[in-house]
mmCIF file of C-alpha atoms and ligand atoms in Angstrom:
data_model
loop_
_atom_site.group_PDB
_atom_site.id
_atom_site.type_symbol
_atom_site.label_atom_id
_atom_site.label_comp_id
_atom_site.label_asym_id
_atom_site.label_seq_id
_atom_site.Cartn_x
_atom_site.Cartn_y
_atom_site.Cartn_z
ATOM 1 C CA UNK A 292 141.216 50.600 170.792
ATOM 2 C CA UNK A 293 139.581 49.047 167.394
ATOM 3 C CA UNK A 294 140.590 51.911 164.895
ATOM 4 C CA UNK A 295 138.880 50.182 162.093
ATOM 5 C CA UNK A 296 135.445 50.030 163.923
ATOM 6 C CA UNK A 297 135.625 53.855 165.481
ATOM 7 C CA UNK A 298 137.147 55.163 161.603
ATOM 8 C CA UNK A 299 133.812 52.949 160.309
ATOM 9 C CA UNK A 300 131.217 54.270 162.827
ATOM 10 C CA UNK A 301 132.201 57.910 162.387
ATOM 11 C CA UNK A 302 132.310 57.259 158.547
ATOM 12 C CA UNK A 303 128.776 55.932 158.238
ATOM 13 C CA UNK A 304 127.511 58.686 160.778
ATOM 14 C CA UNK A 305 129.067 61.213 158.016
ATOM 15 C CA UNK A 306 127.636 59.057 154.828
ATOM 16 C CA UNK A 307 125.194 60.290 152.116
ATOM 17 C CA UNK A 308 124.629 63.738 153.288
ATOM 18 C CA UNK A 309 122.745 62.855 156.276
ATOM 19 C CA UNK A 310 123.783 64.284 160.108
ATOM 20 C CA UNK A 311 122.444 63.439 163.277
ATOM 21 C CA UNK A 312 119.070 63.819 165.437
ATOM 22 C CA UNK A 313 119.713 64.697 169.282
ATOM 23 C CA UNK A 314 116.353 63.248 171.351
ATOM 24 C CA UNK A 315 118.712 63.208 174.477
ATOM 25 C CA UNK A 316 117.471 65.484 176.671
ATOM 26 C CA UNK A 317 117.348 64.505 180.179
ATOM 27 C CA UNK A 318 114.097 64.206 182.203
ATOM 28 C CA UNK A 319 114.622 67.787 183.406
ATOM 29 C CA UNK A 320 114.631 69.325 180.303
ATOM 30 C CA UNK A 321 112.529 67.348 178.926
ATOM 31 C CA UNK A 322 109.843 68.190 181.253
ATOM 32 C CA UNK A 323 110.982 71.981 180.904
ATOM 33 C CA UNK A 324 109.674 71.424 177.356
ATOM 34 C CA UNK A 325 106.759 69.697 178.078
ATOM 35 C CA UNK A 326 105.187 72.121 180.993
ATOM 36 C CA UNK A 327 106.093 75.385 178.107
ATOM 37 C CA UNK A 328 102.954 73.094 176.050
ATOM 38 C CA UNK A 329 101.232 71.534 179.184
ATOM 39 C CA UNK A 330 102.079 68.225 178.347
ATOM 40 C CA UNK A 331 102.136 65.967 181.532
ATOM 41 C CA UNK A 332 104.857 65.110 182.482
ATOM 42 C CA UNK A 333 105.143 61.526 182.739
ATOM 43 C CA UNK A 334 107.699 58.705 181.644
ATOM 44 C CA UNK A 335 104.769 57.558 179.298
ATOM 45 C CA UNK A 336 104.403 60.984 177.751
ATOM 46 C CA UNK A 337 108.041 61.016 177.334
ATOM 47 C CA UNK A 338 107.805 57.538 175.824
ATOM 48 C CA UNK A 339 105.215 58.487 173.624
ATOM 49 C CA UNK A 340 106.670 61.698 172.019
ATOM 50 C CA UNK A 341 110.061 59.405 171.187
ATOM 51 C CA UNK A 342 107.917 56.547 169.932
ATOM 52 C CA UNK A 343 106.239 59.568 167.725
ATOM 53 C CA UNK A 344 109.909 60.800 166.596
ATOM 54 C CA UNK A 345 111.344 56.922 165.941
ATOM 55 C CA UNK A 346 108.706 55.979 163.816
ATOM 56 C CA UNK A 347 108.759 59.224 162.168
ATOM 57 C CA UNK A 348 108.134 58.116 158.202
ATOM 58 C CA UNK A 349 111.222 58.741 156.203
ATOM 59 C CA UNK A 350 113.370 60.026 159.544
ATOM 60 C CA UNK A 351 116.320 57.497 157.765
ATOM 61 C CA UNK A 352 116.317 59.149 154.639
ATOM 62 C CA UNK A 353 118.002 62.659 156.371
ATOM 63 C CA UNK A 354 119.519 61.106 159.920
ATOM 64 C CA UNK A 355 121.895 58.319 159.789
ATOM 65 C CA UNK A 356 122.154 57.815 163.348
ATOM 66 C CA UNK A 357 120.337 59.211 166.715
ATOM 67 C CA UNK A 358 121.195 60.371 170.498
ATOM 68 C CA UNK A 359 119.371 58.689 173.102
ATOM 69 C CA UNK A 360 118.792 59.238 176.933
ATOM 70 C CA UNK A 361 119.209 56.707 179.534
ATOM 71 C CA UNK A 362 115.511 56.387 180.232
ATOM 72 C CA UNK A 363 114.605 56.517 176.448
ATOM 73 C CA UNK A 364 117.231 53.935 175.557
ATOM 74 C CA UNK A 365 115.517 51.047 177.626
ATOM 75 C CA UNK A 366 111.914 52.313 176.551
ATOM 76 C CA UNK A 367 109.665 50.541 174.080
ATOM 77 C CA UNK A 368 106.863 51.684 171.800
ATOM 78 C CA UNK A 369 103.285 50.653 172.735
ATOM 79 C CA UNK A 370 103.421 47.874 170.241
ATOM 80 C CA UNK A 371 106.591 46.735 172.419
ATOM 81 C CA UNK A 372 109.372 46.950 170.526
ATOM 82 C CA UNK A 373 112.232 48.815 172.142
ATOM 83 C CA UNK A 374 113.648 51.782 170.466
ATOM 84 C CA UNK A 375 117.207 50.597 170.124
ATOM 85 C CA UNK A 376 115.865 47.979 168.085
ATOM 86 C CA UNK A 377 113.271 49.954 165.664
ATOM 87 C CA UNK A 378 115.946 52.601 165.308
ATOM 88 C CA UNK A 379 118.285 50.533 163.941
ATOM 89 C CA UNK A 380 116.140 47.929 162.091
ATOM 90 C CA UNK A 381 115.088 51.524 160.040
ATOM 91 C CA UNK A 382 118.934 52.319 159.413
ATOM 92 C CA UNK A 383 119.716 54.700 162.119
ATOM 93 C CA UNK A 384 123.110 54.420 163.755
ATOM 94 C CA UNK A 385 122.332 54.226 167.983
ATOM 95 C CA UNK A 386 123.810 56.803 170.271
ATOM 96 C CA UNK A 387 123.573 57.372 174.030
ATOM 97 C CA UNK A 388 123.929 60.870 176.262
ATOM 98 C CA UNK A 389 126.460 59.473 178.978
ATOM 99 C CA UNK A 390 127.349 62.948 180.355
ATOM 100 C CA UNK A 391 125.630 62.928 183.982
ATOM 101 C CA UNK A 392 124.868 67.111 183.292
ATOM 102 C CA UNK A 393 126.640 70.332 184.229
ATOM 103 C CA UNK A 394 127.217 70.795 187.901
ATOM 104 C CA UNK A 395 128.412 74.229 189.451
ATOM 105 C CA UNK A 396 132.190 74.616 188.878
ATOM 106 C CA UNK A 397 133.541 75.222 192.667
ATOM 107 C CA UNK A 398 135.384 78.968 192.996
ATOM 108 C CA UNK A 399 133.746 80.038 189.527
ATOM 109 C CA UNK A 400 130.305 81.934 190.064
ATOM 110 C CA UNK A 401 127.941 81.349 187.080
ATOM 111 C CA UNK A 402 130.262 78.577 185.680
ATOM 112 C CA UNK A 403 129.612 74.918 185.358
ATOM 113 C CA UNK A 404 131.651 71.670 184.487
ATOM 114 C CA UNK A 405 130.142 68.458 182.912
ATOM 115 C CA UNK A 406 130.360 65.557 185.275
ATOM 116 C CA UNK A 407 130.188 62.005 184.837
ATOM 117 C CA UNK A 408 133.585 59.837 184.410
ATOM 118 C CA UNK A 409 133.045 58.025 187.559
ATOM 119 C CA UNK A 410 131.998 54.520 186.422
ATOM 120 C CA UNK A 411 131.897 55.926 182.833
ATOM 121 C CA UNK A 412 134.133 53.021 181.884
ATOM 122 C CA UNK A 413 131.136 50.451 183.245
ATOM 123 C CA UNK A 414 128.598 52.080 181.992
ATOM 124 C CA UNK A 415 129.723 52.512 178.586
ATOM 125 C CA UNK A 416 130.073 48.524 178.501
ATOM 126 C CA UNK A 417 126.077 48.290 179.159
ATOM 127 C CA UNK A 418 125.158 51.139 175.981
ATOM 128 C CA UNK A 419 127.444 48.852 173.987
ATOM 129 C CA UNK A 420 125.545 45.564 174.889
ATOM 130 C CA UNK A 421 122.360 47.849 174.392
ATOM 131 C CA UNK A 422 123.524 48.161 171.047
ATOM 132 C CA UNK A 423 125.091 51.937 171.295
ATOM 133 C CA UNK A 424 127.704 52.886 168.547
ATOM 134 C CA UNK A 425 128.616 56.401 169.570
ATOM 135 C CA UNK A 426 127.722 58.290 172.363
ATOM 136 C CA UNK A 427 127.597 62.563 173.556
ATOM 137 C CA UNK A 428 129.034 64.013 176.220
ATOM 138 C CA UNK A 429 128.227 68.166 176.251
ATOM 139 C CA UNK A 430 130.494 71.124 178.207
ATOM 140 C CA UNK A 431 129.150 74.102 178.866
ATOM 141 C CA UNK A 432 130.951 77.657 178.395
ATOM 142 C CA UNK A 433 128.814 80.344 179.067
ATOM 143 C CA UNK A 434 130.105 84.229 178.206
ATOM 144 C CA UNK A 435 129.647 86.887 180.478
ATOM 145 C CA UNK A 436 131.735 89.690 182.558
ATOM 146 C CA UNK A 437 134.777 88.662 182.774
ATOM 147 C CA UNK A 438 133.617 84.939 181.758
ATOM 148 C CA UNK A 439 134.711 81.890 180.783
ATOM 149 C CA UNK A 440 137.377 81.241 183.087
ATOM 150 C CA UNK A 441 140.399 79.713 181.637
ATOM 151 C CA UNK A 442 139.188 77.024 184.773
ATOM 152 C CA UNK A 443 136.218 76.479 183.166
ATOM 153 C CA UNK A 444 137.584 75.877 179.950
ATOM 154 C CA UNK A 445 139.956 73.900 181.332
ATOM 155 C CA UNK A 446 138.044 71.458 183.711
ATOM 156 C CA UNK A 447 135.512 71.065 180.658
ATOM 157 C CA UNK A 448 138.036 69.997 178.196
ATOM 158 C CA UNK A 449 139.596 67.848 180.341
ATOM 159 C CA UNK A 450 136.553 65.983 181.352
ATOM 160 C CA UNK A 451 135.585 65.907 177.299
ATOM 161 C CA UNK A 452 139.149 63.900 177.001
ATOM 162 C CA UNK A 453 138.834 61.568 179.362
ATOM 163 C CA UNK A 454 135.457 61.096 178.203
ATOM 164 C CA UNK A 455 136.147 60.316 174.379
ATOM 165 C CA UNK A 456 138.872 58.450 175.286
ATOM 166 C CA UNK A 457 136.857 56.236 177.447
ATOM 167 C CA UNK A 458 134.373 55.848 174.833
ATOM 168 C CA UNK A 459 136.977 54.592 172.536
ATOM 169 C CA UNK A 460 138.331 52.247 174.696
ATOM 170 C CA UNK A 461 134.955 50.379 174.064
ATOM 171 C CA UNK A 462 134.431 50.858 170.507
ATOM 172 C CA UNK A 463 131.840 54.004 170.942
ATOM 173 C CA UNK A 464 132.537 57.137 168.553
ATOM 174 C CA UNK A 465 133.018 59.777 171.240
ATOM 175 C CA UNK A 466 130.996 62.998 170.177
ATOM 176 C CA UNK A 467 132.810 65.936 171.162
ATOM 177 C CA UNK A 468 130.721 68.937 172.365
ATOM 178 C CA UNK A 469 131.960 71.967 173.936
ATOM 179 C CA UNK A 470 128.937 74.237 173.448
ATOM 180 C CA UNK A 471 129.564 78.179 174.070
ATOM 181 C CA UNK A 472 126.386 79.448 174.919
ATOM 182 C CA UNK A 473 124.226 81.840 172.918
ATOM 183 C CA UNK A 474 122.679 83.614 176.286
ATOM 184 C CA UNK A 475 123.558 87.536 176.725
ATOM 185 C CA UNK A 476 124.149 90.641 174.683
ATOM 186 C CA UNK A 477 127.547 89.520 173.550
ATOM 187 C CA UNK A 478 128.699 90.264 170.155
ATOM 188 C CA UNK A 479 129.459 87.692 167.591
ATOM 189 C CA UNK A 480 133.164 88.859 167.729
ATOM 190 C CA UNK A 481 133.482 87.834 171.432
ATOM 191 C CA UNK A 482 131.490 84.282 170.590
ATOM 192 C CA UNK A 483 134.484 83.773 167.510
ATOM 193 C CA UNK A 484 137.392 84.387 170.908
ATOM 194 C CA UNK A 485 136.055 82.084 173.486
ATOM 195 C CA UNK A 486 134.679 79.480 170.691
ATOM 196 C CA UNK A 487 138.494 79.775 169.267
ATOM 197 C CA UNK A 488 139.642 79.715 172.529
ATOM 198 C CA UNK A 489 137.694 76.436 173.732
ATOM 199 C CA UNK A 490 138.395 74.435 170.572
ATOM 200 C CA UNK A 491 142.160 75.076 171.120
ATOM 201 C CA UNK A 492 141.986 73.862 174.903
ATOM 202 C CA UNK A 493 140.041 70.956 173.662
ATOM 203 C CA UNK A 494 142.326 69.573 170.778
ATOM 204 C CA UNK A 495 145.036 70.122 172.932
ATOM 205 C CA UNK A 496 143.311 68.134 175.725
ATOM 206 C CA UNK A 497 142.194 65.156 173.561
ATOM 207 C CA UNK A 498 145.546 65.236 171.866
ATOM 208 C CA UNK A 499 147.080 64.298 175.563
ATOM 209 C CA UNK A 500 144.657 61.665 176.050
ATOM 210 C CA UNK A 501 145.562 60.008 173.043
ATOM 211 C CA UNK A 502 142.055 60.276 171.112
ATOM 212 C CA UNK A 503 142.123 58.998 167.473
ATOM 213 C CA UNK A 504 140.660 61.858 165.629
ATOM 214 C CA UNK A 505 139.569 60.363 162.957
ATOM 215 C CA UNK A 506 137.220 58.103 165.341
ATOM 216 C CA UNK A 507 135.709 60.970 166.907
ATOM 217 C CA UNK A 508 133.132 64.001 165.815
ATOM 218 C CA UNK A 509 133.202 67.280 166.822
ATOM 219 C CA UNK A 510 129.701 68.886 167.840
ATOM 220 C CA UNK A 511 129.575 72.533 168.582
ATOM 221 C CA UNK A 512 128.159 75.793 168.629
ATOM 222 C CA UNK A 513 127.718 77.822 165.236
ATOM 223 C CA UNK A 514 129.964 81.484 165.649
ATOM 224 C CA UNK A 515 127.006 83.723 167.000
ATOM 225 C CA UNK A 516 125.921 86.964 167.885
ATOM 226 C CA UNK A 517 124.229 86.632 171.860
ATOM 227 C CA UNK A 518 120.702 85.934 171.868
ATOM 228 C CA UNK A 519 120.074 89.602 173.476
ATOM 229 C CA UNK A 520 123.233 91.212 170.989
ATOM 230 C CA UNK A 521 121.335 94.201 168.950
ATOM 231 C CA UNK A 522 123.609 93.580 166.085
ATOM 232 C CA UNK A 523 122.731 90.151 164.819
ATOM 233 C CA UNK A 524 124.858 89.181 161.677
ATOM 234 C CA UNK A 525 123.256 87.778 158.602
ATOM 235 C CA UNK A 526 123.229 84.540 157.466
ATOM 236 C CA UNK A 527 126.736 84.815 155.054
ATOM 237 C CA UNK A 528 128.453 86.505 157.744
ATOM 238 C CA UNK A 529 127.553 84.200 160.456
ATOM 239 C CA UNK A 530 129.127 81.097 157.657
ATOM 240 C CA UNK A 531 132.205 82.786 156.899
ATOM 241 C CA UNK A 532 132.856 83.759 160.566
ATOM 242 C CA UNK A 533 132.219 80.036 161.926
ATOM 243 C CA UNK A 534 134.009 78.238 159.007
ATOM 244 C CA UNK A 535 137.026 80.586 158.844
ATOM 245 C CA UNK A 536 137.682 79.747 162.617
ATOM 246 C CA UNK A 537 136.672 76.352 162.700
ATOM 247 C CA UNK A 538 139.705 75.716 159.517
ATOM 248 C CA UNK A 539 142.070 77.311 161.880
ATOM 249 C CA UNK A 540 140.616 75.461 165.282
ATOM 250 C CA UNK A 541 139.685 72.009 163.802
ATOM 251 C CA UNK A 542 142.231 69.246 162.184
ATOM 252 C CA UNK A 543 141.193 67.968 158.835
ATOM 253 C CA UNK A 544 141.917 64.024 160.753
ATOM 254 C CA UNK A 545 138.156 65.119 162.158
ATOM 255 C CA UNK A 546 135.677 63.681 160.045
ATOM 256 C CA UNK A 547 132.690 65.781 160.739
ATOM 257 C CA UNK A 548 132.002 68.673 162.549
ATOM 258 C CA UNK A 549 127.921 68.505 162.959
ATOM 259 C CA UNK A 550 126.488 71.688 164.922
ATOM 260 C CA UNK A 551 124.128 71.695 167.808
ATOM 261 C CA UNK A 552 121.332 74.397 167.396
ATOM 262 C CA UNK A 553 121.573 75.964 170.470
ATOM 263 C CA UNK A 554 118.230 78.173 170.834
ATOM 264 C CA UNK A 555 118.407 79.069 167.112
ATOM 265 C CA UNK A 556 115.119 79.042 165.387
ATOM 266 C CA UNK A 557 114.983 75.564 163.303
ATOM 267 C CA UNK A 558 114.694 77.795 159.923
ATOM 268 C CA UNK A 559 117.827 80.020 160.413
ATOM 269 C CA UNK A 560 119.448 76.948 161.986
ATOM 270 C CA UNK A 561 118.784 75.320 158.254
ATOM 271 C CA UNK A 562 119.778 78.684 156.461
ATOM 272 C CA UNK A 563 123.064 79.432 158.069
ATOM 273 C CA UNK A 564 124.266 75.643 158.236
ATOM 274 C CA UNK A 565 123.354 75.978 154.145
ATOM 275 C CA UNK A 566 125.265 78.698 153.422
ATOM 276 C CA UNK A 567 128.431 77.389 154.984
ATOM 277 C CA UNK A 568 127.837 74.160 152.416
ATOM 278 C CA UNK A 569 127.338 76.839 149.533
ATOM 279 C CA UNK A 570 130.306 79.151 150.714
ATOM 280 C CA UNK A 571 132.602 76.550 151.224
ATOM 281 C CA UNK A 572 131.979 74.203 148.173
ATOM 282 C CA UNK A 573 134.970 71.670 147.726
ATOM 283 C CA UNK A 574 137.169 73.588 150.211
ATOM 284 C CA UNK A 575 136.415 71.875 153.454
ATOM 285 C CA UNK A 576 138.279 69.144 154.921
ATOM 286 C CA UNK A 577 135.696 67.831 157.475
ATOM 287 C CA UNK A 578 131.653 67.330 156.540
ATOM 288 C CA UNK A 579 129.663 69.876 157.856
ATOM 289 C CA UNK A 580 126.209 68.895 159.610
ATOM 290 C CA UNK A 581 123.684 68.682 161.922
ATOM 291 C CA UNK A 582 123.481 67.424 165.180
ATOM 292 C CA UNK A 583 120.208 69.710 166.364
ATOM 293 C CA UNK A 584 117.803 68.585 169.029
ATOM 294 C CA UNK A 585 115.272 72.028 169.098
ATOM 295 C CA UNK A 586 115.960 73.044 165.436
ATOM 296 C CA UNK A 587 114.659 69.339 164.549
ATOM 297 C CA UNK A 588 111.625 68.598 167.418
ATOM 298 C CA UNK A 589 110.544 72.068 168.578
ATOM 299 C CA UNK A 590 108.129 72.633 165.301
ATOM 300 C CA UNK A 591 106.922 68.908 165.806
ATOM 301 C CA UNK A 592 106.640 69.197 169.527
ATOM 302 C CA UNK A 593 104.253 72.333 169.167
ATOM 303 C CA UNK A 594 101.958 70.400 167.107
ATOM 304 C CA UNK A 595 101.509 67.635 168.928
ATOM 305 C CA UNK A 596 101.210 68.852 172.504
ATOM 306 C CA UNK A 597 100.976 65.042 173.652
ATOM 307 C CA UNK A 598 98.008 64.633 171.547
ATOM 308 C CA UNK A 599 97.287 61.437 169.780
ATOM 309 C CA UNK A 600 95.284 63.134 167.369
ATOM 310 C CA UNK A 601 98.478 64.786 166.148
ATOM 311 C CA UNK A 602 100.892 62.393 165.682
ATOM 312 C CA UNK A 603 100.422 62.350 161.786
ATOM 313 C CA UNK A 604 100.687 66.230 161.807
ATOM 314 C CA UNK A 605 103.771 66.135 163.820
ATOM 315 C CA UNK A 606 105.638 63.761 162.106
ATOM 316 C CA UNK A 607 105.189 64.880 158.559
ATOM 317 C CA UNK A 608 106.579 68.678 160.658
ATOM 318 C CA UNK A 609 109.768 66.463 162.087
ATOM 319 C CA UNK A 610 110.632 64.996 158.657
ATOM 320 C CA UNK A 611 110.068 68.169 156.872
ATOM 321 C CA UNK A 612 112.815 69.625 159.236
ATOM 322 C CA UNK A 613 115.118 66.605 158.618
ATOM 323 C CA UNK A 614 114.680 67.028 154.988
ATOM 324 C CA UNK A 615 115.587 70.569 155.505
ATOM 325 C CA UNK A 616 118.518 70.211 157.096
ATOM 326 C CA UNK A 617 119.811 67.309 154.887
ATOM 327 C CA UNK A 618 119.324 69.606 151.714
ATOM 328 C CA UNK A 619 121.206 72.368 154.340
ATOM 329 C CA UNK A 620 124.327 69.947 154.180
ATOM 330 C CA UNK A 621 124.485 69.810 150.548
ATOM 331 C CA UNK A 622 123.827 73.836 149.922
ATOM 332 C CA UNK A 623 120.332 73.195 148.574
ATOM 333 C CA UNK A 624 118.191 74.535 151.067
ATOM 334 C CA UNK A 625 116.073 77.373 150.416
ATOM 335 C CA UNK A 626 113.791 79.243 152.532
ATOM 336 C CA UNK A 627 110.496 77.947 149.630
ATOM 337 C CA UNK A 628 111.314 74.751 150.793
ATOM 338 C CA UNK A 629 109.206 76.397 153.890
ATOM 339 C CA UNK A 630 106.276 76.865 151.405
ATOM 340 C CA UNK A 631 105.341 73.164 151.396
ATOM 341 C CA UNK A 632 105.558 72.490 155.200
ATOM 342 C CA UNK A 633 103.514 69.628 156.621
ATOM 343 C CA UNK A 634 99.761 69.995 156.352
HETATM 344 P P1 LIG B 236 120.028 71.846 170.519
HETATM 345 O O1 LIG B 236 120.137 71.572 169.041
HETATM 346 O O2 LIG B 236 118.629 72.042 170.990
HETATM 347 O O3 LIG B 236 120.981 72.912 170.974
HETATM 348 O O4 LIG B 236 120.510 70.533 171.247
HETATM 349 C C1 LIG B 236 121.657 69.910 170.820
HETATM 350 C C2 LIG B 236 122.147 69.037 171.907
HETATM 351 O O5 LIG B 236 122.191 67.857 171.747
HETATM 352 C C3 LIG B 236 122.584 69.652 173.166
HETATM 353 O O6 LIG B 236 123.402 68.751 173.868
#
């Protein structure tokens, strides 16, 4: 393991406020997206909304590095140069999704483990010559009667850790993400014990696979109420809940803890992830950013719709939310920052 490269990649993924873009979904969900809008779904519609979000003007100034998919990763723009070479000649650190997606966990109805370590090893080899410095693998814990499963918690964690430390093995920042779902009436309470509870099963698992912390970055859910929960907290309550655990849960060796979005509308994704910056000022040990997918693309995605005629529209929409979220990071954000969205 090269310390000094995985302590350097995870440092310049943390550097000058910035946090991370997520355009990783897999064809599936990608497609899911696409029929909501009645795009076509087509590898050249895919290519053509990434092209849109790569040559984004400005994208660098808020996201220091992004998260590929396999397909995407190999794709070009129309002009022909491939992405993994326009995304880094613009700044942007590359990452690749290596996770092969959540499979049903045997014996556990409604659960699901994260598979993908067989040939992990090989495969990471080929991001790296592609020119990958970090990479994503994503657990899923979902809450529900009597669920998670101490198995499912267990299997996922354990699948994270062999996974980061595979990824350090060839010089790729492992990002961490055990992501407790927001799905179901649940209260925010009951998100704070199973979040608590799968950070502590996954820093115990990476600490017996011998990860270096302090090459790695933690991505996961924010401390939420349920997405059908009639009691949803405000913003404050929501910060102080997720940071309080997260100083108990997370060791300072971590560099950066940068959230996923997770269903969230992109504006209260901004305001909560700002008011843990504000809250927190000079008291926490790890940076605190973004590592959103929807809360970045969804507004953009909506005004495009896979038209060319929108691609100016869309992108001034994507940076605006970048911007956002990069002000979010330093506790500058405010909701009149809304005021002068893209026209
Ligand atoms: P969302 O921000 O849409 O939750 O996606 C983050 C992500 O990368 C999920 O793996």
């Amino acid at each position: 393991m090269n310390e000094k490269i995985l302590r350097a990649t995870a440092a310049a993924l943390m550097a000058d406020h910035k946090g991370l873009l997520a355009m990783d979904e897999s064809n599936p969900t990608c497609n899911k997206r696409f029929a909501a809008l009645g795009i076509p779904q087509t590898p050249d519609t895919r290519r053509a909304w990434r092209e849109l979000i790569v040559m984004t003007p400005g994208l660098a100034d808020s996201i220091s590095g992004a998260i590929l998919y396999d397909e995407t990763i190999r794709q070009s723009t129309r002009a022909g140069m491939p992405f993994a070479q326009a995304l880094v000649e613009r700044g942007i650190i590359l990452g690749i999704k290596v996770d092969a997606g959540a499979k049903v966990l045997a014996g556990h109805p409604g659960e699901e483990v994260t598979e993908g370590l067989d040939g992990l090893r090989e495969r990471l080899v080929g991001y790296a010559a592609l020119g990958a410095r970090f990479a994503k693998w994503r657990g899923v814990i979902a809450i529900g009667d009597g669920l998670p499963s101490k198995a499912c918690m267990t299997a996922n964690a354990h699948a994270l850790a062999r996974y980061a430390a595979l990824c350090q093995e060839a010089g790729l920042v492992p990002i961490v993400e055990p992501e407790v779902l927001m799905t179901g009436p649940h209260t925010q309470q009951r998100s704070a014990e199973v979040t608590a509870q799968v950070l502590h099963e996954v820093f115990e698992q990476l600490h017996l696979q011998g990860v270096l912390l302090e090459g790695m970055l933690l991505k996961p859910n924010m401390v939420l109420p349920g997405l059908d929960c009639a009691d949803q907290s405000d913003v404050d309550k929501i910060a102080d809940a997720t940071v309080n655990l997260f100083m108990r849960a997370v060791p300072a060796a971590v560099p950066g803890i940068a959230f996923l979005s997770g269903g969230q509308s992109a504006e209260l994704a901004s305001a909560r992830l700002n008011a843990m910056n504000l809250r927190f000022t000079g008291r926490l040990p790890w940076a605190l950013t973004y590592s959103f997918s929807r809360a970045i693309q969804q507004p953009a995605l909506d005004i495009w719709r896979g038209d060319a005629a929108n691609v100016q529209k869309a992108q001034r929409a994507l940076q605006h939310r970048a911007a956002c979220n990069r002000a979010a990071r330093r506790g500058e954000y405010t909701p009149s920052m809304e005021h002068v969205a893209s026209t």
